[in-house]
Coordinates of C-alpha atoms in Angstrom, one line a residue:
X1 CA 2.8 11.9 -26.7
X2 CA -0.4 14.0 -25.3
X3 CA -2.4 11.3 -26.4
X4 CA -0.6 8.7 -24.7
X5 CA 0.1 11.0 -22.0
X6 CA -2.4 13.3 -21.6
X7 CA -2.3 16.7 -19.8
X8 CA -3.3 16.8 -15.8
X9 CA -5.1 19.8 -14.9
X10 CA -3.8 22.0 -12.2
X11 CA -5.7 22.0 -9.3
X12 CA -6.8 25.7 -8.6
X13 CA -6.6 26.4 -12.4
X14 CA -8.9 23.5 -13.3
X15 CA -11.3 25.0 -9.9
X16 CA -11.6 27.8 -11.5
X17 CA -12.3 26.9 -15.2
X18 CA -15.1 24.5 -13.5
X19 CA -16.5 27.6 -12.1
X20 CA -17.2 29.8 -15.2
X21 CA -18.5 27.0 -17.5
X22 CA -21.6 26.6 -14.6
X23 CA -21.6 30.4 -14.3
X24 CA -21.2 30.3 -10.6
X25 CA -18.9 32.7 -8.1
X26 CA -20.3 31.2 -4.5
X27 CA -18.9 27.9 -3.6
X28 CA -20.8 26.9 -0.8
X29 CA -23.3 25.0 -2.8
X30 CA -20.6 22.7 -3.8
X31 CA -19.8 21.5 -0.3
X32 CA -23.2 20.4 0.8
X33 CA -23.0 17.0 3.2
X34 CA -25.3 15.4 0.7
X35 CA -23.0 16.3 -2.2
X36 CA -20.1 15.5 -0.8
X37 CA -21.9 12.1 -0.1
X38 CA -21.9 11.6 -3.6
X39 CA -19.1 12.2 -4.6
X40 CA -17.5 10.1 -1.7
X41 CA -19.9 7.2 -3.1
X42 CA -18.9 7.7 -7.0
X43 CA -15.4 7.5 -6.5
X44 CA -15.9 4.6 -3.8
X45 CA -17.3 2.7 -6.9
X46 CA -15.8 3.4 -9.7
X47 CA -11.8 3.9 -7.9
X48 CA -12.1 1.1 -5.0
X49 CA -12.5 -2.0 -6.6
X50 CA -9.9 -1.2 -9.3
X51 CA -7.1 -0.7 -6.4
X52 CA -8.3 -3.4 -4.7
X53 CA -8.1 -5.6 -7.7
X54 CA -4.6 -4.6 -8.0
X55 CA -3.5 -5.0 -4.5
X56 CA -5.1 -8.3 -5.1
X57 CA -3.2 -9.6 -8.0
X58 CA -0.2 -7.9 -6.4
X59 CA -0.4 -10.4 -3.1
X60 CA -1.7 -13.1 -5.4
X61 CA 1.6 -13.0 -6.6
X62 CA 3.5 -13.5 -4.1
X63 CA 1.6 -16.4 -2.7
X64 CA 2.1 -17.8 -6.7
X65 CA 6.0 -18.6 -5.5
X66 CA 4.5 -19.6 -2.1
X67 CA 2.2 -22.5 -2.9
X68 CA 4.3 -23.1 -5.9
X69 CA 7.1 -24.6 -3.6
X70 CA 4.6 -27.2 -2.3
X71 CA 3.5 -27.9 -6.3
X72 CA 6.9 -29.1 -8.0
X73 CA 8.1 -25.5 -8.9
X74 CA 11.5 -26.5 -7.0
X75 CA 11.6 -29.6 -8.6
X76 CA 11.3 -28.7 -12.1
X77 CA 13.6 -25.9 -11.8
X78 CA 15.8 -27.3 -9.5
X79 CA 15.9 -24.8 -6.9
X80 CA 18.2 -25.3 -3.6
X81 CA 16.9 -23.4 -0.4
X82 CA 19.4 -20.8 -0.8
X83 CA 18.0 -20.6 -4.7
X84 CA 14.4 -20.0 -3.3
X85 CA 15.2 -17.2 -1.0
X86 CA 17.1 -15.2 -3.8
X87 CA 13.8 -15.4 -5.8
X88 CA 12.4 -13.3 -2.8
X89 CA 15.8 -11.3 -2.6
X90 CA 15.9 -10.6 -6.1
X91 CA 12.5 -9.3 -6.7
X92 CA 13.1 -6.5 -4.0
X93 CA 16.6 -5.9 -5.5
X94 CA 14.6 -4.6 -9.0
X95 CA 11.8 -3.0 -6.7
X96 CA 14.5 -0.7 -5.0
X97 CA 16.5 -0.2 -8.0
X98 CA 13.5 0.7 -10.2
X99 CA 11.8 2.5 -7.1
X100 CA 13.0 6.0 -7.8
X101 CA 12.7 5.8 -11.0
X102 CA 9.0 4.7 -10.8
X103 CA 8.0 7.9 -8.8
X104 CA 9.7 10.0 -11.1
X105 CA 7.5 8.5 -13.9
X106 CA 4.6 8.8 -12.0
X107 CA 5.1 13.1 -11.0
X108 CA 6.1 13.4 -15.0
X109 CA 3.2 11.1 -16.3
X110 CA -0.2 10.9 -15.4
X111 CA -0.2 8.1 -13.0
X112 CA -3.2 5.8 -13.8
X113 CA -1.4 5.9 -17.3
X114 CA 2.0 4.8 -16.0
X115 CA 0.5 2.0 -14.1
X116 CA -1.4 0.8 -16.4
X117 CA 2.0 0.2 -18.9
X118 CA 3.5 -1.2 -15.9
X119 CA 0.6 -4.0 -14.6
X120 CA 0.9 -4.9 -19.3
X121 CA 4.2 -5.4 -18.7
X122 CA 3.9 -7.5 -15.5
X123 CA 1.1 -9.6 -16.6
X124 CA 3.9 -10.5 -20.0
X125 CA 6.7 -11.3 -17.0
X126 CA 4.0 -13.7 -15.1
X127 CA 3.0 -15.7 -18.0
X128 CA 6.9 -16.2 -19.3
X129 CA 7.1 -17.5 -15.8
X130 CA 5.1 -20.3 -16.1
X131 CA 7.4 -21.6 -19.2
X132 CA 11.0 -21.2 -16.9
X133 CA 12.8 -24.3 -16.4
X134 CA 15.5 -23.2 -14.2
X135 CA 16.9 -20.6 -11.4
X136 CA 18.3 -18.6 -14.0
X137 CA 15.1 -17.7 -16.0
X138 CA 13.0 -17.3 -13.0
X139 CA 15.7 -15.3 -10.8
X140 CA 15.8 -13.0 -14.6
X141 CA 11.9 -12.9 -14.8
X142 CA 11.8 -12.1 -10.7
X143 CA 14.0 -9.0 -10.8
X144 CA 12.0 -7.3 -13.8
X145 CA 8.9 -7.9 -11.9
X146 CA 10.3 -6.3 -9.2
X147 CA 11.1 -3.6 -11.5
X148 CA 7.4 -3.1 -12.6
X149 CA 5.8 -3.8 -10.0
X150 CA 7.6 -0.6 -8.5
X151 CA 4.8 1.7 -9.3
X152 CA 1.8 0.0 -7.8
X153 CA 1.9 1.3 -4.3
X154 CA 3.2 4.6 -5.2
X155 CA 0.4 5.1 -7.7
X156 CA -2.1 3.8 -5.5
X157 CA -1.0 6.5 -2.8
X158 CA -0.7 9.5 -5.1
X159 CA -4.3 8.4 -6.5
X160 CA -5.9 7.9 -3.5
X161 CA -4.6 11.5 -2.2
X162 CA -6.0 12.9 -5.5
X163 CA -9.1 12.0 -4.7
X164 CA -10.0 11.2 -0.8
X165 CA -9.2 13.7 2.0
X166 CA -7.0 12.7 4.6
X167 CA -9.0 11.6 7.1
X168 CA -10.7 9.4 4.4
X169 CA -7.5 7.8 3.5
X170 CA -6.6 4.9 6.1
X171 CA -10.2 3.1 5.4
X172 CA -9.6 3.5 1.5
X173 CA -6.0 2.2 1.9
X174 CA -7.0 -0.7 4.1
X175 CA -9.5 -1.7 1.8
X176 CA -7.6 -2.5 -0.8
X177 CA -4.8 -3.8 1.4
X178 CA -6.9 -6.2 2.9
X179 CA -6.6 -7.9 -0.3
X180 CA -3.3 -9.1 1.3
X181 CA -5.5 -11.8 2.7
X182 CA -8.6 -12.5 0.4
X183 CA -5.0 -13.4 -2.1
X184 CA -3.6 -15.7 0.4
X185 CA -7.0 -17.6 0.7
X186 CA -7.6 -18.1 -3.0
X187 CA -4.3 -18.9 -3.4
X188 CA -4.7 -21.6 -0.7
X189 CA -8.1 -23.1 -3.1
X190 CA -6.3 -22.4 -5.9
X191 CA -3.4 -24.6 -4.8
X192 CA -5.0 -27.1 -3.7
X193 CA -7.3 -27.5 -6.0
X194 CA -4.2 -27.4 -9.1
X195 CA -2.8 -30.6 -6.8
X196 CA -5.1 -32.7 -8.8
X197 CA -4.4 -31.3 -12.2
X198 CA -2.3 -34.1 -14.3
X199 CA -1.0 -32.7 -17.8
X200 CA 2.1 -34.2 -19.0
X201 CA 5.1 -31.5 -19.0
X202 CA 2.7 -28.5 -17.6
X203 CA 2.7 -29.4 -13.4
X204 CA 0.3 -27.0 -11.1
X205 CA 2.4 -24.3 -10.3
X206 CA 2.8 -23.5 -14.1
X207 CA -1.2 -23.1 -13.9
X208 CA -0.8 -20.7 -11.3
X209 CA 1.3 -17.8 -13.3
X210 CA -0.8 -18.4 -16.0
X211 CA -4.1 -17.6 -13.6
X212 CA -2.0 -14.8 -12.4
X213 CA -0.8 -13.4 -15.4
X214 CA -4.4 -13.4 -17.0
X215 CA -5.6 -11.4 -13.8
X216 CA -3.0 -9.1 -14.1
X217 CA -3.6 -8.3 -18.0
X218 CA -7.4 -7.2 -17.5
X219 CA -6.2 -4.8 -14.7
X220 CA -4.1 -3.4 -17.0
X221 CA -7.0 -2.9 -19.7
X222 CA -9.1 -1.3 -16.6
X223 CA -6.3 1.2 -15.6
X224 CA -5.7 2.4 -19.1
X225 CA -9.1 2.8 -20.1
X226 CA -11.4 3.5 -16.4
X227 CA -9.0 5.1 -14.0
X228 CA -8.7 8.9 -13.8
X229 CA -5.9 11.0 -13.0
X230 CA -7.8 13.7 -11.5
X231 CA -11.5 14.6 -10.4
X232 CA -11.2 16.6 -13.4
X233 CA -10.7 14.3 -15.9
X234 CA -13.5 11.7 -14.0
X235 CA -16.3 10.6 -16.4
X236 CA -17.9 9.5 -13.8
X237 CA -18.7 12.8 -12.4
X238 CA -20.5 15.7 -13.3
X239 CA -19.4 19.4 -13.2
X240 CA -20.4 20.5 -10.1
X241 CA -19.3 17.1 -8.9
X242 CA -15.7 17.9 -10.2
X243 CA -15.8 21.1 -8.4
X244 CA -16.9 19.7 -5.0
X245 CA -14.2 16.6 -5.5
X246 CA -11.8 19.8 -5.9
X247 CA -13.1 21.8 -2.9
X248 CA -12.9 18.8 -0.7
X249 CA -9.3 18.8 -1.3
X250 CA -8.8 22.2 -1.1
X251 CA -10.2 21.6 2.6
X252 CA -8.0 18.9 3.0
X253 CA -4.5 21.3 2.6
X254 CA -2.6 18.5 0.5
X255 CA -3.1 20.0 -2.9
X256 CA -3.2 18.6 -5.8
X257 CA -1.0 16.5 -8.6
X258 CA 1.5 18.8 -9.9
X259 CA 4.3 18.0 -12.4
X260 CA 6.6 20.8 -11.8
X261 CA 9.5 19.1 -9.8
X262 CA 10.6 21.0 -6.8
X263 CA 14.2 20.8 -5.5
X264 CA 12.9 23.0 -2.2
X265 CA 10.2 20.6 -1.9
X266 CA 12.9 17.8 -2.3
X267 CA 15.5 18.9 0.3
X268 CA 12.6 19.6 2.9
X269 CA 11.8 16.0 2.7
X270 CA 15.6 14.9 3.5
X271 CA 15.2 17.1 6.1
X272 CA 12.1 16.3 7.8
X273 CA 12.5 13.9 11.4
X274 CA 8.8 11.9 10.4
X275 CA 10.6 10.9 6.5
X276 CA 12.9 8.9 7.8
X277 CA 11.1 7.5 11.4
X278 CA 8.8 6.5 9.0
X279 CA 11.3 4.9 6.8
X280 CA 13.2 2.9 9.5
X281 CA 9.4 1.6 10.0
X282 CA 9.5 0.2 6.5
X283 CA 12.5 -1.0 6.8
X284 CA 12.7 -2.8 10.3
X285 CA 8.3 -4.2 9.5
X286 CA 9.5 -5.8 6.1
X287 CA 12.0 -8.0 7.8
X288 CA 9.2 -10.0 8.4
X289 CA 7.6 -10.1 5.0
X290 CA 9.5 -13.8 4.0
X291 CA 6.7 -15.4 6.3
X292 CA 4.6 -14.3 3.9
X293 CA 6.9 -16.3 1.0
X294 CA 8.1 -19.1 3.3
X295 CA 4.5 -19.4 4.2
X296 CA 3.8 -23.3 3.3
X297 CA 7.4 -23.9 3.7
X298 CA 6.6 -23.3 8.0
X299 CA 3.5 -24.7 7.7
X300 CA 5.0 -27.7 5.9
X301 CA 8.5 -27.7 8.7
X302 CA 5.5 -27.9 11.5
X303 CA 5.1 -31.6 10.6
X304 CA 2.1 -31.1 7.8
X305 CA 1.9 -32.6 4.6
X306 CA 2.2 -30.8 1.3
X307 CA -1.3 -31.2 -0.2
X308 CA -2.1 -30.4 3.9
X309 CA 0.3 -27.4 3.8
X310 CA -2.1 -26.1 0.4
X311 CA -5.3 -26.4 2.8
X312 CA -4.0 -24.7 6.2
X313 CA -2.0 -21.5 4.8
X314 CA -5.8 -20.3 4.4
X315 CA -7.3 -19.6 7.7
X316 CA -3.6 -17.4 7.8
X317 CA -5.7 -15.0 5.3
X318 CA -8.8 -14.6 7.1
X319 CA -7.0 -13.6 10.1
X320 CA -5.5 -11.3 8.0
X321 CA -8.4 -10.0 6.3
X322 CA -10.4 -9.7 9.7
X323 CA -7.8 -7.6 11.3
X324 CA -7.7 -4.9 8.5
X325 CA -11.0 -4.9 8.6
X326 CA -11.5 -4.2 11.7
X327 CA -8.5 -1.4 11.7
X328 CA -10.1 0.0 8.3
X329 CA -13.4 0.3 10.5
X330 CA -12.0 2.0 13.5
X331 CA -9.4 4.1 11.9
X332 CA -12.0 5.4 9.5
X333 CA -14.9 5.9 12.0
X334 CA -12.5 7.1 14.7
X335 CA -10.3 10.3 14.5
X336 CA -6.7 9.9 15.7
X337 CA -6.7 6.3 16.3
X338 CA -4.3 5.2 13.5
X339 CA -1.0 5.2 16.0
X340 CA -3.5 3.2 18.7
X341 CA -4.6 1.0 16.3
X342 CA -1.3 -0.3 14.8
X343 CA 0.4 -0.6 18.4
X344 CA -2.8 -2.4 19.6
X345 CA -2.0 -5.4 16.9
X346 CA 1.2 -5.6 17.2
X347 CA 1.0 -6.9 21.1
X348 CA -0.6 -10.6 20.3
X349 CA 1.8 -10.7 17.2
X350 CA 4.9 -10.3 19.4
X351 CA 2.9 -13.0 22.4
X352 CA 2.4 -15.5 19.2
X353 CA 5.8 -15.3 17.9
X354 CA 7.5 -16.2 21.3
X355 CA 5.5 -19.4 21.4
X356 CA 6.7 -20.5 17.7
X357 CA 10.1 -19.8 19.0
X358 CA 9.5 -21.4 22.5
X359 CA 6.6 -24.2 22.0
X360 CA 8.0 -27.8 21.3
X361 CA 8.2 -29.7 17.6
X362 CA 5.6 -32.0 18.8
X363 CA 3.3 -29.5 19.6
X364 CA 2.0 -29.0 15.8
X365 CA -1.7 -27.5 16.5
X366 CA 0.2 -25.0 19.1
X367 CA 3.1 -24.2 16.1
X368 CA 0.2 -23.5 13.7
X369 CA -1.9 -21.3 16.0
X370 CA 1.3 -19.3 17.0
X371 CA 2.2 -18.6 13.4
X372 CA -1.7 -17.6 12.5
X373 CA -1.8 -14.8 15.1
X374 CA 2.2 -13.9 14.7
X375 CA 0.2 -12.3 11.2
X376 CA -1.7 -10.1 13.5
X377 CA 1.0 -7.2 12.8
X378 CA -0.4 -7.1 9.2
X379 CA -2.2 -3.3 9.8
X380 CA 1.1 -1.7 10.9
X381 CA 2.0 -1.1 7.5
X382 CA -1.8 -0.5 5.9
X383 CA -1.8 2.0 8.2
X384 CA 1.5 3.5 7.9
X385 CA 1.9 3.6 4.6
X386 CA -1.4 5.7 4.5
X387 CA -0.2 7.5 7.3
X388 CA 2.9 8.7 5.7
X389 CA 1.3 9.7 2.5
X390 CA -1.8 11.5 4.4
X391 CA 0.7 13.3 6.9
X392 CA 2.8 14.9 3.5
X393 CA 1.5 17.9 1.2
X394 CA 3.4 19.1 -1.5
X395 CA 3.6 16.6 -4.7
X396 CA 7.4 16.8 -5.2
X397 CA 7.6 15.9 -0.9
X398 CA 5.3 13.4 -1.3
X399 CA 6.7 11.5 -3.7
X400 CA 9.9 12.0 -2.3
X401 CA 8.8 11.0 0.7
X402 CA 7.0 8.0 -0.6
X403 CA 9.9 7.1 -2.1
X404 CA 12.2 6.8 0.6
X405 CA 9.9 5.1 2.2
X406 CA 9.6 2.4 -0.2
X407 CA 13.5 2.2 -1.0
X408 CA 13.2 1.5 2.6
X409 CA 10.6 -1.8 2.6
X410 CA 12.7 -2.5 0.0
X411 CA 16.1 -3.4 1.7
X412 CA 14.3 -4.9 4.7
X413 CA 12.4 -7.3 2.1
X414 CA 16.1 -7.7 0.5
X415 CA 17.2 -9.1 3.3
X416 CA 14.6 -11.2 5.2
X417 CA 14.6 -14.3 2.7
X418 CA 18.0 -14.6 3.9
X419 CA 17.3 -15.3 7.6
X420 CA 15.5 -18.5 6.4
X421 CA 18.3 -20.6 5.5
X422 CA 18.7 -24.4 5.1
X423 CA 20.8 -24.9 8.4
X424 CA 18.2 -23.8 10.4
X425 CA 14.9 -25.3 8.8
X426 CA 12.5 -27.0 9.4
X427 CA 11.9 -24.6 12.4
X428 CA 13.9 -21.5 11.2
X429 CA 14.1 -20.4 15.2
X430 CA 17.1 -17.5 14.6
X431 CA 14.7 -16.3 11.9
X432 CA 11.8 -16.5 14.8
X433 CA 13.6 -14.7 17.3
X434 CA 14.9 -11.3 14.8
X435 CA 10.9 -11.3 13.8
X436 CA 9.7 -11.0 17.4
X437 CA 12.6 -8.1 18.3
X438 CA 10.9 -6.1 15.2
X439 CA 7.5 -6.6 16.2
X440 CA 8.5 -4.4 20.1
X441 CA 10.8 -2.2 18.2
X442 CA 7.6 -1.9 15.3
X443 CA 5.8 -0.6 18.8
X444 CA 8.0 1.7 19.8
X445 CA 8.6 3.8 16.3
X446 CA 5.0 4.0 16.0
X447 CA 4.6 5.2 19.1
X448 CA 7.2 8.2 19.1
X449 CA 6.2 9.5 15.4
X450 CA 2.6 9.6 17.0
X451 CA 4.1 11.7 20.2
X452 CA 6.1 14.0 17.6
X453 CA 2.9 14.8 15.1
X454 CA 0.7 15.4 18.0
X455 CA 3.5 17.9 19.2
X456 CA 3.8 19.6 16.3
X457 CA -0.1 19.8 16.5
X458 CA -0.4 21.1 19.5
X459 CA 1.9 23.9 18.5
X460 CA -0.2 25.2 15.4
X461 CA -3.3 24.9 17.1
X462 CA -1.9 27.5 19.8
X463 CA -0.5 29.5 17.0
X464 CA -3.8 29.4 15.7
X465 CA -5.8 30.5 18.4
X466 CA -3.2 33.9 18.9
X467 CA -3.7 34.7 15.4
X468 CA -7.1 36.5 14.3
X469 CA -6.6 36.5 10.6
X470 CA -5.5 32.5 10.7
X471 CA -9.5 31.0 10.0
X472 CA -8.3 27.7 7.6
X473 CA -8.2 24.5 7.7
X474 CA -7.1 23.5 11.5
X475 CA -9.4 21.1 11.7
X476 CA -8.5 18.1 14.3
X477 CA -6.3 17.9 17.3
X478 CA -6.7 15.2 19.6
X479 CA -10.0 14.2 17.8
X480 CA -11.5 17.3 18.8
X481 CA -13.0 20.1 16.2
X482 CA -11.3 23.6 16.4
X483 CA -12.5 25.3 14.0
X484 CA -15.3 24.7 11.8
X485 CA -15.0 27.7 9.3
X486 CA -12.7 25.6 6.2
X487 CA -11.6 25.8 2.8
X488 CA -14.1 28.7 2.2
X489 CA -12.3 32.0 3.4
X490 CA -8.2 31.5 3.3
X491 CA -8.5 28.0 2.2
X492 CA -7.0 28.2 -1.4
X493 CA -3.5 27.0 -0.4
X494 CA -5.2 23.4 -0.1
X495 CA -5.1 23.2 -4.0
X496 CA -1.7 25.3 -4.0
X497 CA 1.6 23.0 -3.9
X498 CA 2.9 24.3 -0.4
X499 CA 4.3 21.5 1.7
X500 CA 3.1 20.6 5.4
X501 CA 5.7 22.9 6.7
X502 CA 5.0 25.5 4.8
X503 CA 1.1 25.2 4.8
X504 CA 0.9 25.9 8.7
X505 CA -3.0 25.1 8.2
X506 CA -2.1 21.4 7.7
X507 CA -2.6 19.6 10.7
X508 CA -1.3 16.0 11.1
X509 CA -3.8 13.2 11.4
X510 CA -2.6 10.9 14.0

């Protein structure tokens, strides 16, 4: 099983071990701008691409059912409307049911591990796909990728906080969410070039879960065998590299992976206001995620054709992939400006959705337009989703936490295919109108957790200031610098499992 499974060092044990095999007592050498640097540009290339590539082939497969109902899918198989939206439905139903489940695996097993058996086993579901000939098989093959598709995210979040600080976080996380819409323009390519593909018995959108499923199996192969689960088990870095990975996190006050579970750790999460205005987030933003699904299907109910439909869901991706872009870039170069940020796309997504709800049939080029920027909100969840994870210490919290929070996207994604159904097509206008009231009420959630955090900020930093002994890791409020002395004297609770509530150095990015 240790093979398979091998051991995770502890965070300050590992520190300390790292320590006596260079000989060395004073850390300060370790934490060097031009060291840190280098690690920051090590695990940038060797960790980046390989979440990208997986948040990638994770969109990729969504728009797979997307373009394959303008390339025969629902003829072949027979699917009605209603039949298509379970498809969506069902896949969420195994995410949620598997979602717990997942992130237990993940604390217990070293993550990059678990994945990696996961993204196999999805890769097998894909290509079965391409072979289903009814709603049956694919509605069967749907709810088990679901299943393993349930520790993606979570693994990406606990990986990314075992190696980047927090304030490193929302760029790394909207890099490889911005995948969302490099997938939905190869997708469109890809679709329209399989139009012109004629074998007998095998149409185009079989080609597509094969593509997919290849994809899928070489990330696989590259999480078993190239992602760490720690700095300290990184190849790619040296010793004292390992030790100023470790330091930085120390610093950060989020410790480290730890796979003791912790019922305190647990209730404080149940108990904590941000869990669950964070999760009423994911929830109410995923009831928009079927536009994602019923992409060509709007495109196509505008008055396009299908092989046209293939061709004009793509500039929908590079609006996508500009905006996180352009989030990634300010959130990351810009203290305190995730909350900003999010609310600041979410105003031409809910101007855009009143005109597809308000704009007349006739008016195609106007209906297209509308439902390009209406994907403007697409950074509200990059950034939340690194928000919540950067905004939690303590493991056993934040997996909790992250797993609430996902149970949550869940049941909105469980329910949005159903607001698309075949009485109100080809415009879907009831649909329309529950997407724009999410969008405001998107605003205002985002907007009172950032007033809360930066509360709760406020009140450490004064604690701070009345207490002498207190020289840790208060480090930003408002975007200002408090204190500059970090990590070095008080700082080892940042690799000790102490939640954010108990670790009153942790201050909440915002």
């Amino acid at each position: 099983m240790n093979k398979l499974f091998p051991p995770v060092p502890e965070g300050l044990t590992a520190l300390e071990d790292l320590k006596k095999e260079l000989g060395v007592t004073d850390e300060t050498e370790f934490l060097t701008p031009e060291l840190e640097k280098q690690v920051r540009w090590k695990l940038d290339l060797h960790l980046s691409p390989l979440f990208a590539l997986l948040s990638f082939i994770q969109y990729f497969d969504k728009a797979t059912i997307n373009q394959g109902a303008s390339l025969q899918m629902n003829t072949d198989t027979n699917l009605s409307t209603s039949q298509f939206s379970w498809l969506g439905t069902i896949f969420y139903l195994g995410y949620l049911i598997f979602e717990f489940p997942q992130n237990l695996a993940l604390q217990r097993f070293p993550p990059a591990r678990w994945m990696a058996l996961n993204i196999l086993f999805w890769g097998l579901l894909l290509l079965l796909s391409a072979f289903a000939t009814n709603f049956d098989g694919l509605v069967t093959l749907r709810f088990f990728l679901g299943a393993s598709e349930g520790s993606n995210t979570a693994g990406m979040l606990i990986l990314t906080s075992t190696f980047y600080t927090a304030e490193e976080h929302a760029q790394r996380v909207g890099l490889w969410w911005s995948m969302v819409g490099l997938a939905d323009i190869v997708a469109g390519l890809l679709g329209y070039g399989t139009n012109f593909i004629n074998t007998p018995y095998f149409h185009p959108w079989k080609w597509f879960f094969i593509f997919s499923s290849f994809l899928t199996f070489i990330n696989g192969y590259l999480y078993w065998f190239h992602v760490p689960d720690s700095p300290v088990n990184a190849r790619f870095l040296s010793t004292k590299e390992k030790i100023c990975a470790l330091l930085r996190l120390r610093r950060n006050q989020g410790g480290m992976i730890n796979k003791e579970w912790k019922q305190s750790q647990f209730i404080e999460a149940l108990k904590d206001s941000k869990t669950w205005l964070f999760a009423f987030f994911a929830f109410n933003h995923s009831l928009h995620n079927s536009l994602t699904t019923y992409g060509t299907t709007l495109i196509k109910g505008f008055g396009y054709s299908s092989i046209d439909t293939t061709l004009l869901s793509i500039p929908n991706g590079v609006i996508e992939f500009f905006v996180l872009y352009t989030s990634m870039y300010v959130t990351g170069y810009y203290p305190n400006t995730r909350a900003y940020t999010a609310m600041f796309w979410v105003i031409p997504s809910i101007i855009s959705t009143i005109f597809v709800i308000t704009l007349p049939s006739s008016n195609k080029v106007g209906l297209l337009l509308s439902y390009y920027f209406s994907q403007c909100i697409t950074p509200c969840l990059v950034i939340c989703i690194s928000w919540v994870n950067s905004c939690t210490a303590g493991h056993t919290k934040r997996v909790t936490t992250n797993t609430i929070f996902l149970i949550a996207y869940c049941l909105g994604n469980l329910i949005s295919p159903q607001m698309f159904t075949g009485a109100t097509s080809p415009r879907y206008i009831p649909a329309w109108i529950v997407i724009a009231v999410v969008y405001v009420l998107d605003f205002v959630v985002i907007f009172a957790i950032r007033i809360i955090l930066a509360k709760e900020n406020r009140r450490r930093h004064e604690a701070a200031l009345t207490d002498s002994e207190q020289t840790g890791a208060i480090e930003v409020v408002e975007g200002e610098k408090v204190d500059e002395n970090v990590a070095l004297k008080g700082g080892a609770d940042g690799l000790r499992d102490l939640t954010d509530r108990e670790n009153l150095l942790f201050i909440y990015p915002l």
